Structure formats: structure tokens, C-alpha cells
Coordinates of N, CA and C in Angstrom, one line a residue:
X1 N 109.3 74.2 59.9 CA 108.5 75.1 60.7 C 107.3 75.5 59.8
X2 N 106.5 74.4 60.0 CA 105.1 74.6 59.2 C 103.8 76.0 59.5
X3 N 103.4 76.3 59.2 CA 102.1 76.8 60.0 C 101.2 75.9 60.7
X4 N 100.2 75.9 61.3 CA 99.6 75.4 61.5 C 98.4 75.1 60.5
X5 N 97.9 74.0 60.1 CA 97.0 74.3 59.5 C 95.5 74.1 59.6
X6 N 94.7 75.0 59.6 CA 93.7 75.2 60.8 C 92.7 74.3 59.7
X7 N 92.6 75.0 58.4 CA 91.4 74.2 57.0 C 91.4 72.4 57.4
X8 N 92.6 72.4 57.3 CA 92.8 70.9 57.7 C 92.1 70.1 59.3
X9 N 92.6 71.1 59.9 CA 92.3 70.6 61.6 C 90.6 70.8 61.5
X10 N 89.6 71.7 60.8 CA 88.6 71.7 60.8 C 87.9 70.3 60.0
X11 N 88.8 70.2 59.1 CA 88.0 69.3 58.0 C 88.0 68.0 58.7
X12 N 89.1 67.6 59.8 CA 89.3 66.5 60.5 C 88.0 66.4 61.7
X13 N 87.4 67.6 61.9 CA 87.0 67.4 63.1 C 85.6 67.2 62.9
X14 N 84.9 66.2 63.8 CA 83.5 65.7 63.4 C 82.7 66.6 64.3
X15 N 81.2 66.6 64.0 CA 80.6 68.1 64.6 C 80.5 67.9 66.2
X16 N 80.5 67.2 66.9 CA 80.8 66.4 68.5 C 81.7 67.8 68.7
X17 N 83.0 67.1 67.8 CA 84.2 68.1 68.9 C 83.9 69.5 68.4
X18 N 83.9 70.1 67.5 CA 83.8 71.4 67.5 C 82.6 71.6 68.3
X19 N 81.5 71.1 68.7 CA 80.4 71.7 69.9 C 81.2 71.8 70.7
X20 N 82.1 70.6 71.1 CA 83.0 70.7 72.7 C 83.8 72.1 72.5
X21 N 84.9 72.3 71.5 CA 85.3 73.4 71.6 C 85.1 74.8 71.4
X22 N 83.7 74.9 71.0 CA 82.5 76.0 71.4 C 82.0 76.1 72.6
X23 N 81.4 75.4 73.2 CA 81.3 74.9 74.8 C 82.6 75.6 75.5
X24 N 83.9 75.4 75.2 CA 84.7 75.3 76.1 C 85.4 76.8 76.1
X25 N 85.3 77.3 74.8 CA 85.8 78.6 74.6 C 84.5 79.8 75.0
X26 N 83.5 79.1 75.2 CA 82.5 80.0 75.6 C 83.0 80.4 77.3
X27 N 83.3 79.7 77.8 CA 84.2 80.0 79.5 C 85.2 80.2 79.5
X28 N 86.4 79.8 78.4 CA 87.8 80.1 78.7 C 87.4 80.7 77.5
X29 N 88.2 82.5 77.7 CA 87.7 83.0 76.9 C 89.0 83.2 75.9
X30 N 89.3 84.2 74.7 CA 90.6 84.3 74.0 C 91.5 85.4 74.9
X31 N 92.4 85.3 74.2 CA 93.5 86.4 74.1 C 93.2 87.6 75.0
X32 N 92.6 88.6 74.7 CA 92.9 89.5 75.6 C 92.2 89.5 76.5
X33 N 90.9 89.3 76.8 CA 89.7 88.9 78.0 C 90.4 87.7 79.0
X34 N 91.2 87.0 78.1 CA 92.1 85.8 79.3 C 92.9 87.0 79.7
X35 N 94.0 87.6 79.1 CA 95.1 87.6 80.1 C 94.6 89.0 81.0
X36 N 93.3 89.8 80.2 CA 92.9 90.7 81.6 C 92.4 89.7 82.8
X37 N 91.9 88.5 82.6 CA 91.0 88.2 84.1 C 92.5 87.3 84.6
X38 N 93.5 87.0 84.3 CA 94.5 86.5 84.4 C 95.2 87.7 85.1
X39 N 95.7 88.8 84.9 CA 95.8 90.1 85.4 C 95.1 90.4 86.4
X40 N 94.1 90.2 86.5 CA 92.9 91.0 87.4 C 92.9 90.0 88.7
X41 N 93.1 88.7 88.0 CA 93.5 87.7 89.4 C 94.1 88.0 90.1
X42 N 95.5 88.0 89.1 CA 96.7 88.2 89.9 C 96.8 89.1 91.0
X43 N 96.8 90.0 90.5 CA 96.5 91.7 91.3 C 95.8 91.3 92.6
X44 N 94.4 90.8 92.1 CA 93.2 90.7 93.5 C 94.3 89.9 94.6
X45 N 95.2 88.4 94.1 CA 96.0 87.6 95.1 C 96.2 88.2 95.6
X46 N 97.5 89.0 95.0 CA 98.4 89.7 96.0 C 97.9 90.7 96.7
X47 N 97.2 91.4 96.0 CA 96.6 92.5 97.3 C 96.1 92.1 98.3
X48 N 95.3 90.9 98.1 CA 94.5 90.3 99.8 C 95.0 89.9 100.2
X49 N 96.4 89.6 99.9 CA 97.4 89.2 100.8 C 97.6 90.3 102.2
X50 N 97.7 91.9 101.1 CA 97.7 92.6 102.4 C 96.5 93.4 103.3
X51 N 95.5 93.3 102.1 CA 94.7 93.7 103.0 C 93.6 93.1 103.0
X52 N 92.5 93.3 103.9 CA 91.4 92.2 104.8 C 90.2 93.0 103.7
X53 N 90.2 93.3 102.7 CA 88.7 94.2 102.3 C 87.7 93.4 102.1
X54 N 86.8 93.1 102.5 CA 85.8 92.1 102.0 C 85.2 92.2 100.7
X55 N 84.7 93.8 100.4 CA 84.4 94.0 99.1 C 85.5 94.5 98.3
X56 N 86.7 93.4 98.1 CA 87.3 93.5 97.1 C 87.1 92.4 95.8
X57 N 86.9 92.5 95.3 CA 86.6 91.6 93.8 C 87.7 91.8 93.0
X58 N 88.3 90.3 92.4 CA 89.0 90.6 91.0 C 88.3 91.3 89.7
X59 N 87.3 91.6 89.6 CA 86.9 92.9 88.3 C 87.0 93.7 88.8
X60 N 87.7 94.4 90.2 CA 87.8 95.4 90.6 C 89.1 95.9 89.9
X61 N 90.2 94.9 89.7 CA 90.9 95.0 88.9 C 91.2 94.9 87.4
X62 N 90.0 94.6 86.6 CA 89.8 94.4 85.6 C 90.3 95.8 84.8
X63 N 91.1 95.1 83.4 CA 91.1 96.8 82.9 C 89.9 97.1 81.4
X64 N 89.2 95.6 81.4 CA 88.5 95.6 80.2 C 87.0 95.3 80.3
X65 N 86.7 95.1 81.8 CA 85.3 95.1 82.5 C 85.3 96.2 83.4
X66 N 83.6 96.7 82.8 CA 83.1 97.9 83.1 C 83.1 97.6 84.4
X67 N 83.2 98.8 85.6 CA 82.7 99.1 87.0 C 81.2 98.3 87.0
X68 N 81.5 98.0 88.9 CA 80.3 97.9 88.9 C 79.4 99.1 89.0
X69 N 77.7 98.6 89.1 CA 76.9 99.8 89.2 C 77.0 100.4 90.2
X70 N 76.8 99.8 91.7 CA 77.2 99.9 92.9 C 78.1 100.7 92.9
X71 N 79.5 101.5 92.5 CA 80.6 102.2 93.0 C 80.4 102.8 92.1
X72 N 79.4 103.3 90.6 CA 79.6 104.5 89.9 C 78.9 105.5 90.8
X73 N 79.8 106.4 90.2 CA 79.4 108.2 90.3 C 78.6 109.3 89.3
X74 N 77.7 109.6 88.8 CA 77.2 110.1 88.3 C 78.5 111.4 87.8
X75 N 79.3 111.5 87.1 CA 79.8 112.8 86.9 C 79.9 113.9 86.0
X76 N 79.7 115.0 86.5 CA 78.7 116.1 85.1 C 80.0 116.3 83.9
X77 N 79.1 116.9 82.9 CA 79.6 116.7 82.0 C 81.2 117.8 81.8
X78 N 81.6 117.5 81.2 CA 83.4 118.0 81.6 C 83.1 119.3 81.0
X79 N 82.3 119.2 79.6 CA 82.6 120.5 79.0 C 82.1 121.6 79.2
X80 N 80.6 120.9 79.6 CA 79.9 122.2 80.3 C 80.5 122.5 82.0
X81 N 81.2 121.8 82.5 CA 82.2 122.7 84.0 C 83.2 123.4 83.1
X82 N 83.7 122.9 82.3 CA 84.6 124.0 81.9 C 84.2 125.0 81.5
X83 N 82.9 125.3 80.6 CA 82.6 126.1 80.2 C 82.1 127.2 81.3
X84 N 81.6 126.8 82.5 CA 80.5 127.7 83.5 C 82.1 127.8 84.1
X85 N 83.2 127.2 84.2 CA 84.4 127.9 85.4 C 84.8 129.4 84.5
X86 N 84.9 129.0 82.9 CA 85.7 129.9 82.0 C 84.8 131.4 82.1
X87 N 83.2 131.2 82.5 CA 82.5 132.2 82.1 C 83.1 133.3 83.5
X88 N 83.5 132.3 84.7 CA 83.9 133.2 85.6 C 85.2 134.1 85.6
X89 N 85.6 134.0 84.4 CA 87.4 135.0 84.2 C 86.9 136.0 83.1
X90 N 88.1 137.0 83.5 CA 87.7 138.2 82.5 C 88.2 138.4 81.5
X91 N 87.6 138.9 80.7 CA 88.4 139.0 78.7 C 89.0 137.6 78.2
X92 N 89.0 138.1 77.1 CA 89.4 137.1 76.5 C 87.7 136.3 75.3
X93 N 88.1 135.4 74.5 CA 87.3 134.8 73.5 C 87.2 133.3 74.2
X94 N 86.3 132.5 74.4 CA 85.8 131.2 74.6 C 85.9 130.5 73.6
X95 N 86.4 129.2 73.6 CA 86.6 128.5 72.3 C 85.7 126.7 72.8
X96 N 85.2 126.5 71.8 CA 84.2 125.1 72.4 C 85.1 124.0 72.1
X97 N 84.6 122.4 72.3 CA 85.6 121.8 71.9 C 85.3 121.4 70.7
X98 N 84.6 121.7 69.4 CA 85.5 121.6 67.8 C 86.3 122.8 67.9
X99 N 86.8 123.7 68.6 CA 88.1 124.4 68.1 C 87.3 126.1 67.3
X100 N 85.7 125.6 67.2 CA 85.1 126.9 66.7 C 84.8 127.7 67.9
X101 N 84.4 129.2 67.5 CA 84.5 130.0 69.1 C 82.9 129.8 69.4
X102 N 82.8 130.1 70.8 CA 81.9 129.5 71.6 C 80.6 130.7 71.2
X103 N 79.5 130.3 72.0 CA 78.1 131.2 71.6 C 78.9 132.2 73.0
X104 N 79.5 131.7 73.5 CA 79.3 132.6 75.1 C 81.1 133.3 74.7
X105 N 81.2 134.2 75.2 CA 82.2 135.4 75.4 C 82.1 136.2 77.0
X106 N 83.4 136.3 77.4 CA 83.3 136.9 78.5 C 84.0 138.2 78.1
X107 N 83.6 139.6 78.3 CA 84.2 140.8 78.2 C 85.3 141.1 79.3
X108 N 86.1 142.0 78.9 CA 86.7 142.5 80.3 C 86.1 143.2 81.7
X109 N 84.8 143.3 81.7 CA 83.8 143.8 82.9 C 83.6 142.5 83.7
X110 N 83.6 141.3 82.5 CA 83.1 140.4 83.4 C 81.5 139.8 83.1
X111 N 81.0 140.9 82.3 CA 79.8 140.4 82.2 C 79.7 139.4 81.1
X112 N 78.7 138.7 81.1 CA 78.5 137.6 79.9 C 77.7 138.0 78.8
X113 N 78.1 138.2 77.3 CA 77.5 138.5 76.1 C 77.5 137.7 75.2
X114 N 76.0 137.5 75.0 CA 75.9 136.7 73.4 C 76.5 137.0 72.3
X115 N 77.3 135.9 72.0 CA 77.8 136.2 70.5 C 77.7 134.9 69.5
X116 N 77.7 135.4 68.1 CA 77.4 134.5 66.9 C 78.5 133.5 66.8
X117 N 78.3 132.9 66.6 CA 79.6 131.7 66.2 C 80.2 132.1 65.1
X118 N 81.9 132.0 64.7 CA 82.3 132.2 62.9 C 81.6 131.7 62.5

């Protein structure tokens, strides 16, 4: 149970074939990009089996190709919704996300006061 030995299999091969196997791995791609579109196939099969969607695509099932542009959503930024829902509750200290406390504080009135960061 040898390894394989690749130094060898290179030194065997005249520059012809390695173009061909640059060529060929440029379309069949490795390891993980195969078995997502291998995945992503699969999936697309069987689902059109049951249903009729015309704009269903196998990268729709992809887990390692981006969305298309067509179906993105522009969506706002998470920290600042959290931050503008948090300003609407009372008391308490605001904390950002490094874990340091926020410029914004809500008092127990409700109102919103500037404060210094630690």
C-alpha cells in the first residue's frame, strides 16, 4: 500500500498532457466546488420532479455560490436595528458589539442621553 507518487507521475508527463489536465480541471473542478455542484444538482433533480418552477436553477441550491443579483435584498445593517429597537426600552446601559458600552444610554424616562464610552 504505496502512496501515490505524484514527483514521479509529473516527471513522467510531457508538457501536452499536463496542458490537457489543466484544460480539463479548469471545468471539472476539485473537491469541494465538485461535490457542491454535485449537491446542488442533485437537489435541483429531485425537486423538479415536484415542482413546475421555471426559474428554478441548480445554484439556487448551491451552498458555496453566491445568490444571484436578481433575488438579492438590500438588508440594513443588523447593528444599527438593534441599536434604534434598544433606544426604544427604558433603563438600563446599552452595550455595542465589542462588548464596550455604547455612546447611546437610555434612562428610565425614556429619554435618550449622551454618554462617554469607558
Amino acid at each position: 500500500m504505496g502512496r501515490p507518487d505524484w514527483r514521479a507521475m509529473l516527471a513522467g508527463m510531457t508538457s501536452t498532457e499536463y496542458a490537457d489536465w489543466h484544460r480539463f480541471y479548469r471545468t471539472h473542478y476539485f473537491q469541494d466546488t465538485q461535490l457542491d455542484m454535485h449537491f446542488s444538482g442533485l437537489t435541483y433533480a429531485v425537486l423538479s420532479l415536484f415542482f413546475c418552477d421555471p426559474d428554478m436553477h441548480p445554484s439556487d441550491f448551491s451552498l458555496l455560490a453566491p445568490r444571484r443579483d436578481d433575488e438579492q435584498t438590500e438588508m440594513p445593517d443588523e447593528d444599527d436595528m438593534l441599536m434604534r429597537k434598544a433606544a426604544g426600552l427604558s433603563g438600563g446601559v446599552r452595550f455595542g458589539a465589542d462588548g464596550r458600552k455604547s455612546l447611546w444610554s437610555v434612562m428610565t424616562c425614556g429619554a435618550v442621553q449622551r454618554m462617554k464610552p469607558c
